[in-house]
PDB file of C-alpha atoms in Angstrom:
ATOM      1  CA  MET A   1      -0.044   0.225   0.376  1.00 63.00           C
ATOM      2  CA  ASP A   2       2.723   2.907   1.175  1.00 75.00           C
ATOM      3  CA  THR A   3       4.262   3.356  -2.554  1.00 85.00           C
ATOM      4  CA  LEU A   4       4.101   6.983  -4.283  1.00 88.00           C
ATOM      5  CA  SER A   5       2.273   5.150  -7.653  1.00 90.00           C
ATOM      6  CA  ASN A   6      -0.935   4.015  -5.533  1.00 91.00           C
ATOM      7  CA  TYR A   7      -1.338   7.734  -4.378  1.00 92.00           C
ATOM      8  CA  LEU A   8      -0.803   8.837  -7.626  1.00 93.00           C
ATOM      9  CA  LEU A   9      -3.450   6.245  -9.455  1.00 93.00           C
ATOM     10  CA  ILE A  10      -5.818   7.254  -6.723  1.00 93.00           C
ATOM     11  CA  SER A  11      -4.949  10.507  -7.705  1.00 94.00           C
ATOM     12  CA  SER A  12      -6.090  10.250 -11.249  1.00 94.00           C
ATOM     13  CA  ILE A  13      -9.986   8.353 -10.200  1.00 94.00           C
ATOM     14  CA  LEU A  14     -10.257  11.100  -8.198  1.00 94.00           C
ATOM     15  CA  PHE A  15      -9.223  13.444 -10.685  1.00 94.00           C
ATOM     16  CA  SER A  16     -10.695  12.236 -13.913  1.00 94.00           C
ATOM     17  CA  LEU A  17     -14.026  12.147 -11.848  1.00 93.00           C
ATOM     18  CA  GLY A  18     -14.044  15.520 -10.965  1.00 93.00           C
ATOM     19  CA  LEU A  19     -13.289  16.011 -14.966  1.00 93.00           C
ATOM     20  CA  PHE A  20     -16.093  13.784 -15.604  1.00 92.00           C
ATOM     21  CA  GLY A  21     -18.196  15.506 -13.775  1.00 91.00           C
ATOM     22  CA  VAL A  22     -17.591  19.222 -14.604  1.00 91.00           C
ATOM     23  CA  VAL A  23     -18.224  17.414 -18.530  1.00 90.00           C
ATOM     24  CA  THR A  24     -21.225  15.684 -17.927  1.00 89.00           C
ATOM     25  CA  ARG A  25     -23.125  18.005 -15.768  1.00 86.00           C
ATOM     26  CA  ARG A  26     -25.427  21.125 -16.657  1.00 83.00           C
ATOM     27  CA  ASN A  27     -25.920  22.513 -13.309  1.00 85.00           C
ATOM     28  CA  GLY A  28     -24.244  25.181 -11.697  1.00 86.00           C
ATOM     29  CA  VAL A  29     -23.695  23.495  -8.306  1.00 88.00           C
ATOM     30  CA  ALA A  30     -23.472  20.008  -9.854  1.00 89.00           C
ATOM     31  CA  VAL A  31     -19.992  21.900 -11.464  1.00 90.00           C
ATOM     32  CA  LEU A  32     -18.871  23.373  -8.699  1.00 91.00           C
ATOM     33  CA  MET A  33     -18.765  19.935  -6.769  1.00 92.00           C
ATOM     34  CA  GLY A  34     -16.649  18.645  -9.300  1.00 93.00           C
ATOM     35  CA  VAL A  35     -13.969  21.279  -9.759  1.00 94.00           C
ATOM     36  CA  GLU A  36     -13.742  20.569  -5.333  1.00 93.00           C
ATOM     37  CA  LEU A  37     -12.818  17.045  -6.097  1.00 94.00           C
ATOM     38  CA  ILE A  38     -10.174  18.116  -8.678  1.00 95.00           C
ATOM     39  CA  LEU A  39      -8.534  20.199  -5.994  1.00 94.00           C
ATOM     40  CA  ASN A  40      -9.125  18.139  -3.760  1.00 94.00           C
ATOM     41  CA  ALA A  41      -7.368  14.963  -5.683  1.00 95.00           C
ATOM     42  CA  ALA A  42      -4.440  18.167  -6.606  1.00 94.00           C
ATOM     43  CA  ASN A  43      -3.870  18.129  -2.729  1.00 94.00           C
ATOM     44  CA  LEU A  44      -3.384  14.346  -2.525  1.00 93.00           C
ATOM     45  CA  ASN A  45      -1.038  14.821  -5.414  1.00 93.00           C
ATOM     46  CA  PHE A  46       0.691  17.730  -3.368  1.00 93.00           C
ATOM     47  CA  LEU A  47       1.179  15.210  -0.366  1.00 92.00           C
ATOM     48  CA  ALA A  48       1.935  12.446  -1.880  1.00 92.00           C
ATOM     49  CA  PHE A  49       4.377  14.348  -3.450  1.00 91.00           C
ATOM     50  CA  ALA A  50       5.677  15.910  -0.419  1.00 90.00           C
ATOM     51  CA  ARG A  51       5.135  11.724   1.405  1.00 89.00           C
ATOM     52  CA  PHE A  52       7.810  10.305  -0.774  1.00 89.00           C
ATOM     53  CA  GLY A  53      10.281  12.976  -1.642  1.00 85.00           C
ATOM     54  CA  GLY A  54      11.798  12.835   1.990  1.00 78.00           C
ATOM     55  CA  MET A  55       8.995  14.723   3.879  1.00 76.00           C
ATOM     56  CA  ASN A  56       8.893  17.602   2.523  1.00 79.00           C
ATOM     57  CA  MET A  57       6.979  19.598   4.533  1.00 86.00           C
ATOM     58  CA  SER A  58       6.700  22.996   1.371  1.00 88.00           C
ATOM     59  CA  GLY A  59       4.627  19.836  -0.308  1.00 89.00           C
ATOM     60  CA  GLN A  60       2.127  20.791   2.737  1.00 91.00           C
ATOM     61  CA  VAL A  61       2.578  24.352   2.842  1.00 93.00           C
ATOM     62  CA  TYR A  62       0.782  24.271  -0.717  1.00 93.00           C
ATOM     63  CA  ALA A  63      -1.787  22.049  -0.205  1.00 93.00           C
ATOM     64  CA  LEU A  64      -3.167  24.861   2.205  1.00 93.00           C
ATOM     65  CA  PHE A  65      -2.861  27.568  -0.379  1.00 94.00           C
ATOM     66  CA  VAL A  66      -4.425  25.229  -2.318  1.00 94.00           C
ATOM     67  CA  ILE A  67      -7.473  24.802   0.495  1.00 94.00           C
ATOM     68  CA  VAL A  68      -7.511  28.622   1.251  1.00 93.00           C
ATOM     69  CA  LEU A  69      -8.399  29.131  -2.769  1.00 93.00           C
ATOM     70  CA  ALA A  70     -10.757  25.844  -2.849  1.00 92.00           C
ATOM     71  CA  ALA A  71     -12.593  28.378   0.392  1.00 92.00           C
ATOM     72  CA  ALA A  72     -12.341  31.570  -1.940  1.00 93.00           C
ATOM     73  CA  GLU A  73     -13.497  30.059  -5.135  1.00 92.00           C
ATOM     74  CA  ALA A  74     -17.079  28.208  -3.785  1.00 91.00           C
ATOM     75  CA  ALA A  75     -17.560  31.621  -1.438  1.00 91.00           C
ATOM     76  CA  VAL A  76     -17.878  33.806  -4.845  1.00 91.00           C
ATOM     77  CA  ALA A  77     -18.485  30.585  -7.310  1.00 91.00           C
ATOM     78  CA  LEU A  78     -22.119  29.929  -4.923  1.00 90.00           C
ATOM     79  CA  ALA A  79     -22.293  34.149  -5.510  1.00 89.00           C
ATOM     80  CA  ILE A  80     -22.832  33.479  -8.358  1.00 88.00           C
ATOM     81  CA  ILE A  81     -24.758  30.287  -9.677  1.00 88.00           C
ATOM     82  CA  ILE A  82     -27.365  32.497  -7.035  1.00 87.00           C
ATOM     83  CA  ASN A  83     -27.287  35.600  -8.638  1.00 86.00           C
ATOM     84  CA  ILE A  84     -28.232  33.530 -12.188  1.00 85.00           C
ATOM     85  CA  PHE A  85     -30.088  32.070 -10.609  1.00 85.00           C
ATOM     86  CA  ASN A  86     -32.327  35.430  -9.561  1.00 84.00           C
ATOM     87  CA  ASN A  87     -31.639  36.355 -12.808  1.00 82.00           C
ATOM     88  CA  PHE A  88     -32.375  33.703 -15.380  1.00 81.00           C
ATOM     89  CA  ASN A  89     -34.140  31.609 -13.281  1.00 80.00           C
ATOM     90  CA  THR A  90     -32.233  28.926 -13.620  1.00 77.00           C
ATOM     91  CA  ILE A  91     -28.758  26.956 -13.440  1.00 78.00           C
ATOM     92  CA  ASN A  92     -28.505  25.265 -15.797  1.00 80.00           C
ATOM     93  CA  ILE A  93     -25.593  26.295 -17.613  1.00 79.00           C
ATOM     94  CA  ASP A  94     -26.254  25.935 -20.934  1.00 78.00           C
ATOM     95  CA  ASP A  95     -29.132  28.361 -21.108  1.00 78.00           C
ATOM     96  CA  VAL A  96     -27.147  30.446 -19.188  1.00 79.00           C
ATOM     97  CA  SER A  97     -25.578  32.017 -22.377  1.00 79.00           C
ATOM     98  CA  GLU A  98     -26.075  36.184 -22.280  1.00 77.00           C
ATOM     99  CA  LEU A  99     -24.577  38.292 -20.036  1.00 73.00           C
ATOM    100  CA  LYS A 100     -28.213  40.504 -19.778  1.00 68.00           C
ATOM    101  CA  GLN A 101     -31.383  39.177 -20.337  1.00 59.00           C
TER     102      GLN A 101
ATOM    103  CA  MET B   1      -4.782  -4.391   8.812  1.00 79.00           C
ATOM    104  CA  ALA B   2      -2.976  -1.090   8.252  1.00 82.00           C
ATOM    105  CA  ASP B   3      -3.136  -2.328   4.210  1.00 87.00           C
ATOM    106  CA  PHE B   4      -7.032  -3.431   4.593  1.00 91.00           C
ATOM    107  CA  ALA B   5      -7.572  -0.344   6.031  1.00 91.00           C
ATOM    108  CA  PHE B   6      -5.879   1.743   3.128  1.00 92.00           C
ATOM    109  CA  TRP B   7      -8.097  -0.195   0.670  1.00 93.00           C
ATOM    110  CA  LEU B   8     -11.370   0.508   2.216  1.00 94.00           C
ATOM    111  CA  ILE B   9     -10.357   4.000   2.453  1.00 94.00           C
ATOM    112  CA  ALA B  10      -9.586   4.612  -1.739  1.00 93.00           C
ATOM    113  CA  ALA B  11     -12.608   2.325  -1.949  1.00 94.00           C
ATOM    114  CA  LEU B  12     -14.222   4.613  -0.004  1.00 94.00           C
ATOM    115  CA  THR B  13     -13.539   8.363  -1.148  1.00 94.00           C
ATOM    116  CA  LEU B  14     -13.558   6.689  -5.246  1.00 94.00           C
ATOM    117  CA  GLY B  15     -16.579   5.381  -4.427  1.00 95.00           C
ATOM    118  CA  SER B  16     -18.503   8.392  -3.492  1.00 95.00           C
ATOM    119  CA  ALA B  17     -16.751  10.101  -5.991  1.00 94.00           C
ATOM    120  CA  LEU B  18     -18.393   8.154  -8.954  1.00 93.00           C
ATOM    121  CA  MET B  19     -21.547   8.983  -6.528  1.00 91.00           C
ATOM    122  CA  VAL B  20     -20.855  12.471  -6.491  1.00 90.00           C
ATOM    123  CA  VAL B  21     -21.419  12.705 -11.138  1.00 89.00           C
ATOM    124  CA  SER B  22     -22.649  10.311 -11.783  1.00 87.00           C
ATOM    125  CA  SER B  23     -26.379  10.122  -8.732  1.00 86.00           C
ATOM    126  CA  LYS B  24     -29.218  11.780 -10.449  1.00 82.00           C
ATOM    127  CA  SER B  25     -30.596  13.453  -6.942  1.00 83.00           C
ATOM    128  CA  LEU B  26     -28.638  16.698  -6.539  1.00 85.00           C
ATOM    129  CA  LEU B  27     -28.348  16.514  -2.163  1.00 86.00           C
ATOM    130  CA  TYR B  28     -27.819  12.732  -3.244  1.00 88.00           C
ATOM    131  CA  SER B  29     -24.223  14.440  -4.989  1.00 90.00           C
ATOM    132  CA  ALA B  30     -24.041  15.984  -2.055  1.00 90.00           C
ATOM    133  CA  TYR B  31     -24.040  13.997   1.183  1.00 91.00           C
ATOM    134  CA  SER B  32     -21.813  11.758  -1.450  1.00 93.00           C
ATOM    135  CA  LEU B  33     -19.497  14.011  -1.235  1.00 93.00           C
ATOM    136  CA  LEU B  34     -18.959  14.477   2.195  1.00 94.00           C
ATOM    137  CA  PHE B  35     -18.301  10.900   2.529  1.00 94.00           C
ATOM    138  CA  THR B  36     -15.009  11.227  -0.498  1.00 94.00           C
ATOM    139  CA  PHE B  37     -14.010  14.478   1.541  1.00 94.00           C
ATOM    140  CA  ILE B  38     -14.253  11.888   4.754  1.00 94.00           C
ATOM    141  CA  GLY B  39     -11.787   9.424   2.599  1.00 94.00           C
ATOM    142  CA  VAL B  40      -9.796  11.779   1.671  1.00 94.00           C
ATOM    143  CA  THR B  41      -9.171  13.126   5.432  1.00 94.00           C
ATOM    144  CA  GLY B  42      -8.405   9.440   6.104  1.00 93.00           C
ATOM    145  CA  LEU B  43      -5.827   9.435   3.265  1.00 93.00           C
ATOM    146  CA  TYR B  44      -4.093  12.695   4.457  1.00 93.00           C
ATOM    147  CA  VAL B  45      -3.411  10.903   7.758  1.00 91.00           C
ATOM    148  CA  PHE B  46      -1.863   7.902   5.443  1.00 90.00           C
ATOM    149  CA  LEU B  47       0.895  10.607   3.698  1.00 89.00           C
ATOM    150  CA  TRP B  48       1.750  11.636   7.862  1.00 88.00           C
ATOM    151  CA  ALA B  49      -0.872  14.545   7.148  1.00 89.00           C
ATOM    152  CA  ASP B  50      -2.013  15.479  10.417  1.00 89.00           C
ATOM    153  CA  PHE B  51      -3.395  19.000  10.324  1.00 92.00           C
ATOM    154  CA  LEU B  52      -3.509  18.840   6.750  1.00 92.00           C
ATOM    155  CA  ALA B  53      -5.959  15.894   7.931  1.00 93.00           C
ATOM    156  CA  VAL B  54      -7.761  18.807  10.175  1.00 93.00           C
ATOM    157  CA  VAL B  55      -8.239  21.440   8.369  1.00 93.00           C
ATOM    158  CA  GLN B  56      -9.780  19.221   5.095  1.00 92.00           C
ATOM    159  CA  VAL B  57     -12.065  18.236   7.837  1.00 93.00           C
ATOM    160  CA  VAL B  58     -13.037  21.483   9.039  1.00 93.00           C
ATOM    161  CA  VAL B  59     -13.391  24.090   5.509  1.00 92.00           C
ATOM    162  CA  TYR B  60     -14.040  20.626   2.890  1.00 91.00           C
ATOM    163  CA  VAL B  61     -16.631  19.093   5.717  1.00 90.00           C
ATOM    164  CA  GLY B  62     -17.899  21.997   7.744  1.00 89.00           C
ATOM    165  CA  GLY B  63     -17.883  25.109   5.364  1.00 89.00           C
ATOM    166  CA  ILE B  64     -17.954  24.110   1.144  1.00 91.00           C
ATOM    167  CA  LEU B  65     -20.341  21.242   1.599  1.00 92.00           C
ATOM    168  CA  VAL B  66     -22.448  23.582   3.919  1.00 91.00           C
ATOM    169  CA  LEU B  67     -22.121  26.386   1.236  1.00 90.00           C
ATOM    170  CA  ILE B  68     -22.915  24.309  -1.038  1.00 90.00           C
ATOM    171  CA  ILE B  69     -25.888  22.471  -0.033  1.00 89.00           C
ATOM    172  CA  PHE B  70     -26.819  25.949   0.179  1.00 88.00           C
ATOM    173  CA  GLY B  71     -26.644  26.495  -2.811  1.00 86.00           C
ATOM    174  CA  ILE B  72     -28.864  23.589  -4.075  1.00 86.00           C
ATOM    175  CA  MET B  73     -31.567  24.798  -1.755  1.00 85.00           C
ATOM    176  CA  LEU B  74     -31.766  28.297  -2.468  1.00 83.00           C
ATOM    177  CA  THR B  75     -31.463  27.873  -6.051  1.00 80.00           C
ATOM    178  CA  ASN B  76     -34.818  24.991  -6.225  1.00 74.00           C
ATOM    179  CA  LYS B  77     -38.097  24.983  -4.682  1.00 66.00           C
ATOM    180  CA  ILE B  78     -38.038  23.090  -2.182  1.00 57.00           C
ATOM    181  CA  SER B  79     -41.159  22.330  -2.727  1.00 54.00           C
ATOM    182  CA  SER B  80     -40.775  20.880  -5.354  1.00 55.00           C
ATOM    183  CA  VAL B  81     -39.356  17.451  -3.817  1.00 51.00           C
ATOM    184  CA  ASN B  82     -36.996  15.633  -6.709  1.00 53.00           C
ATOM    185  CA  ILE B  83     -34.567  18.212  -6.670  1.00 56.00           C
ATOM    186  CA  SER B  84     -32.872  16.577  -9.929  1.00 57.00           C
ATOM    187  CA  HIS B  85     -29.910  17.307 -12.304  1.00 63.00           C
ATOM    188  CA  THR B  86     -29.176  16.213 -15.732  1.00 68.00           C
ATOM    189  CA  SER B  87     -26.117  14.823 -17.221  1.00 71.00           C
ATOM    190  CA  VAL B  88     -25.637  15.752 -20.952  1.00 75.00           C
ATOM    191  CA  GLN B  89     -23.336  13.238 -23.144  1.00 81.00           C
ATOM    192  CA  LYS B  90     -22.363  11.102 -20.576  1.00 82.00           C
ATOM    193  CA  GLY B  91     -20.989   8.217 -23.173  1.00 85.00           C
ATOM    194  CA  VAL B  92     -18.512  10.528 -24.638  1.00 89.00           C
ATOM    195  CA  GLY B  93     -17.639  12.587 -21.718  1.00 88.00           C
ATOM    196  CA  ALA B  94     -16.605   8.555 -19.809  1.00 90.00           C
ATOM    197  CA  LEU B  95     -15.261   7.356 -22.949  1.00 92.00           C
ATOM    198  CA  VAL B  96     -12.560  10.432 -23.206  1.00 91.00           C
ATOM    199  CA  VAL B  97     -12.057  10.416 -19.110  1.00 91.00           C
ATOM    200  CA  LEU B  98     -11.069   6.508 -19.435  1.00 93.00           C
ATOM    201  CA  GLY B  99      -9.362   6.948 -22.083  1.00 94.00           C
ATOM    202  CA  PHE B 100      -7.744  10.063 -20.057  1.00 93.00           C
ATOM    203  CA  VAL B 101      -7.133   7.624 -17.228  1.00 93.00           C
ATOM    204  CA  SER B 102      -5.699   4.879 -17.823  1.00 94.00           C
ATOM    205  CA  ALA B 103      -3.041   7.487 -19.764  1.00 94.00           C
ATOM    206  CA  LEU B 104      -2.802   8.233 -16.762  1.00 93.00           C
ATOM    207  CA  GLY B 105      -2.225   5.865 -15.314  1.00 92.00           C
ATOM    208  CA  LEU B 106      -0.208   4.137 -17.501  1.00 93.00           C
ATOM    209  CA  MET B 107       2.339   7.160 -16.862  1.00 92.00           C
ATOM    210  CA  VAL B 108       2.827   6.751 -12.483  1.00 90.00           C
ATOM    211  CA  TYR B 109       3.296   2.889 -13.354  1.00 90.00           C
ATOM    212  CA  SER B 110       5.963   3.294 -16.001  1.00 91.00           C
ATOM    213  CA  THR B 111       7.027   6.278 -14.437  1.00 88.00           C
ATOM    214  CA  PRO B 112      10.806   5.790 -12.087  1.00 88.00           C
ATOM    215  CA  TRP B 113       9.836   8.466  -9.416  1.00 86.00           C
ATOM    216  CA  ILE B 114      13.103   8.803  -7.254  1.00 84.00           C
ATOM    217  CA  GLN B 115      11.692   8.059  -4.037  1.00 83.00           C
ATOM    218  CA  LEU B 116      14.125   9.687  -0.787  1.00 83.00           C
ATOM    219  CA  PRO B 117      14.057   8.151   2.487  1.00 81.00           C
ATOM    220  CA  ASN B 118      12.095   9.567   5.181  1.00 78.00           C
ATOM    221  CA  SER B 119      11.183   9.416   8.375  1.00 79.00           C
ATOM    222  CA  GLU B 120       7.673  10.141  10.385  1.00 79.00           C
ATOM    223  CA  PRO B 121       7.610  13.072  12.117  1.00 79.00           C
ATOM    224  CA  ALA B 122       6.819  14.028  15.765  1.00 78.00           C
ATOM    225  CA  GLU B 123       4.653  16.677  14.546  1.00 82.00           C
ATOM    226  CA  THR B 124       3.922  18.499  11.260  1.00 84.00           C
ATOM    227  CA  THR B 125       2.479  22.069  12.934  1.00 89.00           C
ATOM    228  CA  LYS B 126       5.083  23.745  14.424  1.00 90.00           C
ATOM    229  CA  LEU B 127       7.505  22.503  10.654  1.00 89.00           C
ATOM    230  CA  ILE B 128       4.027  24.470   8.662  1.00 91.00           C
ATOM    231  CA  GLY B 129       3.915  27.389  10.899  1.00 91.00           C
ATOM    232  CA  ASN B 130       6.970  27.975  10.513  1.00 91.00           C
ATOM    233  CA  LEU B 131       7.586  27.687   6.983  1.00 90.00           C
ATOM    234  CA  LEU B 132       4.446  29.839   6.707  1.00 91.00           C
ATOM    235  CA  MET B 133       6.407  32.380   8.797  1.00 92.00           C
ATOM    236  CA  MET B 134       9.522  32.197   6.841  1.00 91.00           C
ATOM    237  CA  ASP B 135       9.136  30.823   3.330  1.00 91.00           C
ATOM    238  CA  TYR B 136       6.021  31.722   2.556  1.00 93.00           C
ATOM    239  CA  LEU B 137       5.333  34.897   4.099  1.00 94.00           C
ATOM    240  CA  LEU B 138       4.583  36.515   0.319  1.00 95.00           C
ATOM    241  CA  PRO B 139       3.068  34.045  -0.150  1.00 93.00           C
ATOM    242  CA  PHE B 140       0.668  34.115   2.931  1.00 93.00           C
ATOM    243  CA  GLU B 141      -0.059  37.836   3.376  1.00 94.00           C
ATOM    244  CA  ALA B 142      -0.959  36.919  -0.635  1.00 95.00           C
ATOM    245  CA  ALA B 143      -3.631  34.170   0.187  1.00 94.00           C
ATOM    246  CA  SER B 144      -4.939  37.337   3.535  1.00 94.00           C
ATOM    247  CA  PHE B 145      -5.937  39.069   0.323  1.00 95.00           C
ATOM    248  CA  LEU B 146      -7.582  36.851  -1.609  1.00 94.00           C
ATOM    249  CA  LEU B 147      -9.661  35.977   1.801  1.00 94.00           C
ATOM    250  CA  LEU B 148     -10.212  39.447   1.966  1.00 95.00           C
ATOM    251  CA  GLY B 149     -11.529  39.666  -1.546  1.00 94.00           C
ATOM    252  CA  ALA B 150     -13.686  37.019  -1.487  1.00 93.00           C
ATOM    253  CA  LEU B 151     -15.494  38.622   1.963  1.00 92.00           C
ATOM    254  CA  ILE B 152     -16.015  41.351  -0.029  1.00 93.00           C
ATOM    255  CA  GLY B 153     -17.195  40.400  -4.008  1.00 91.00           C
ATOM    256  CA  ALA B 154     -19.295  37.066  -2.567  1.00 89.00           C
ATOM    257  CA  THR B 155     -21.222  40.211  -0.086  1.00 89.00           C
ATOM    258  CA  THR B 156     -21.073  42.175  -2.787  1.00 89.00           C
ATOM    259  CA  LEU B 157     -22.882  39.871  -5.453  1.00 85.00           C
ATOM    260  CA  SER B 158     -25.032  38.265  -3.389  1.00 79.00           C
ATOM    261  CA  ARG B 159     -27.044  41.898  -2.240  1.00 80.00           C
ATOM    262  CA  LYS B 160     -30.767  42.319  -3.263  1.00 73.00           C
ATOM    263  CA  ASP B 161     -30.326  45.737  -5.332  1.00 68.00           C
ATOM    264  CA  TYR B 162     -26.697  44.392  -7.158  1.00 58.00           C
TER     265      TYR B 162
END
């Protein structure tokens, strides 16, 4: 179990699932969930390389920054999605193709 | 035993991630996301990142997931019980993503990764704090500006008269 390849494989599968969610989902909130999966996969990579690269703590610091960015991104994205819902009465991102209605 | 726990946690993570992207109901997706985050937390513990594991639980499960569930509640009519959402072009998407993941897996298992000797640190919090205050002070300050900007931006965007 304790090999770098196993962690990398898990994180690449997680990344691909997130990508699948982003490209196939049409609900704005669901697309956001896919993005969260992708960010988690990236974090897993950072920590795996940190541990197997001689327990270099820089990887963990970068993972911390990724978590900070994910929190900021989720807050702003949900504010935008709620605004879209108020203006268009839908959050199907295929229907939201105009800047102004 | 640790082996079994590792594969169990990996299966929990990937299985619930699959539920997130394939479930018909949006709320089921959100609750599956909870289990994905918890599974990733377990993997962080396996990677000796105890502080990051706690941060993951606090920020993702306590913050982002609650925000997402709020987002679902605010953008759907609660009276309509069936909060569902659809996917488009599932077949093509699955095919492309499957090709992508097999390419990545091939790359992962065929690359001779250089691994340095490592030992389990007694505590990671102190080391992370030292790095944040010394080597990574500028990114740290930039992150605090970004959080301030996100705070003001999200508040402004969700005001009624905007």
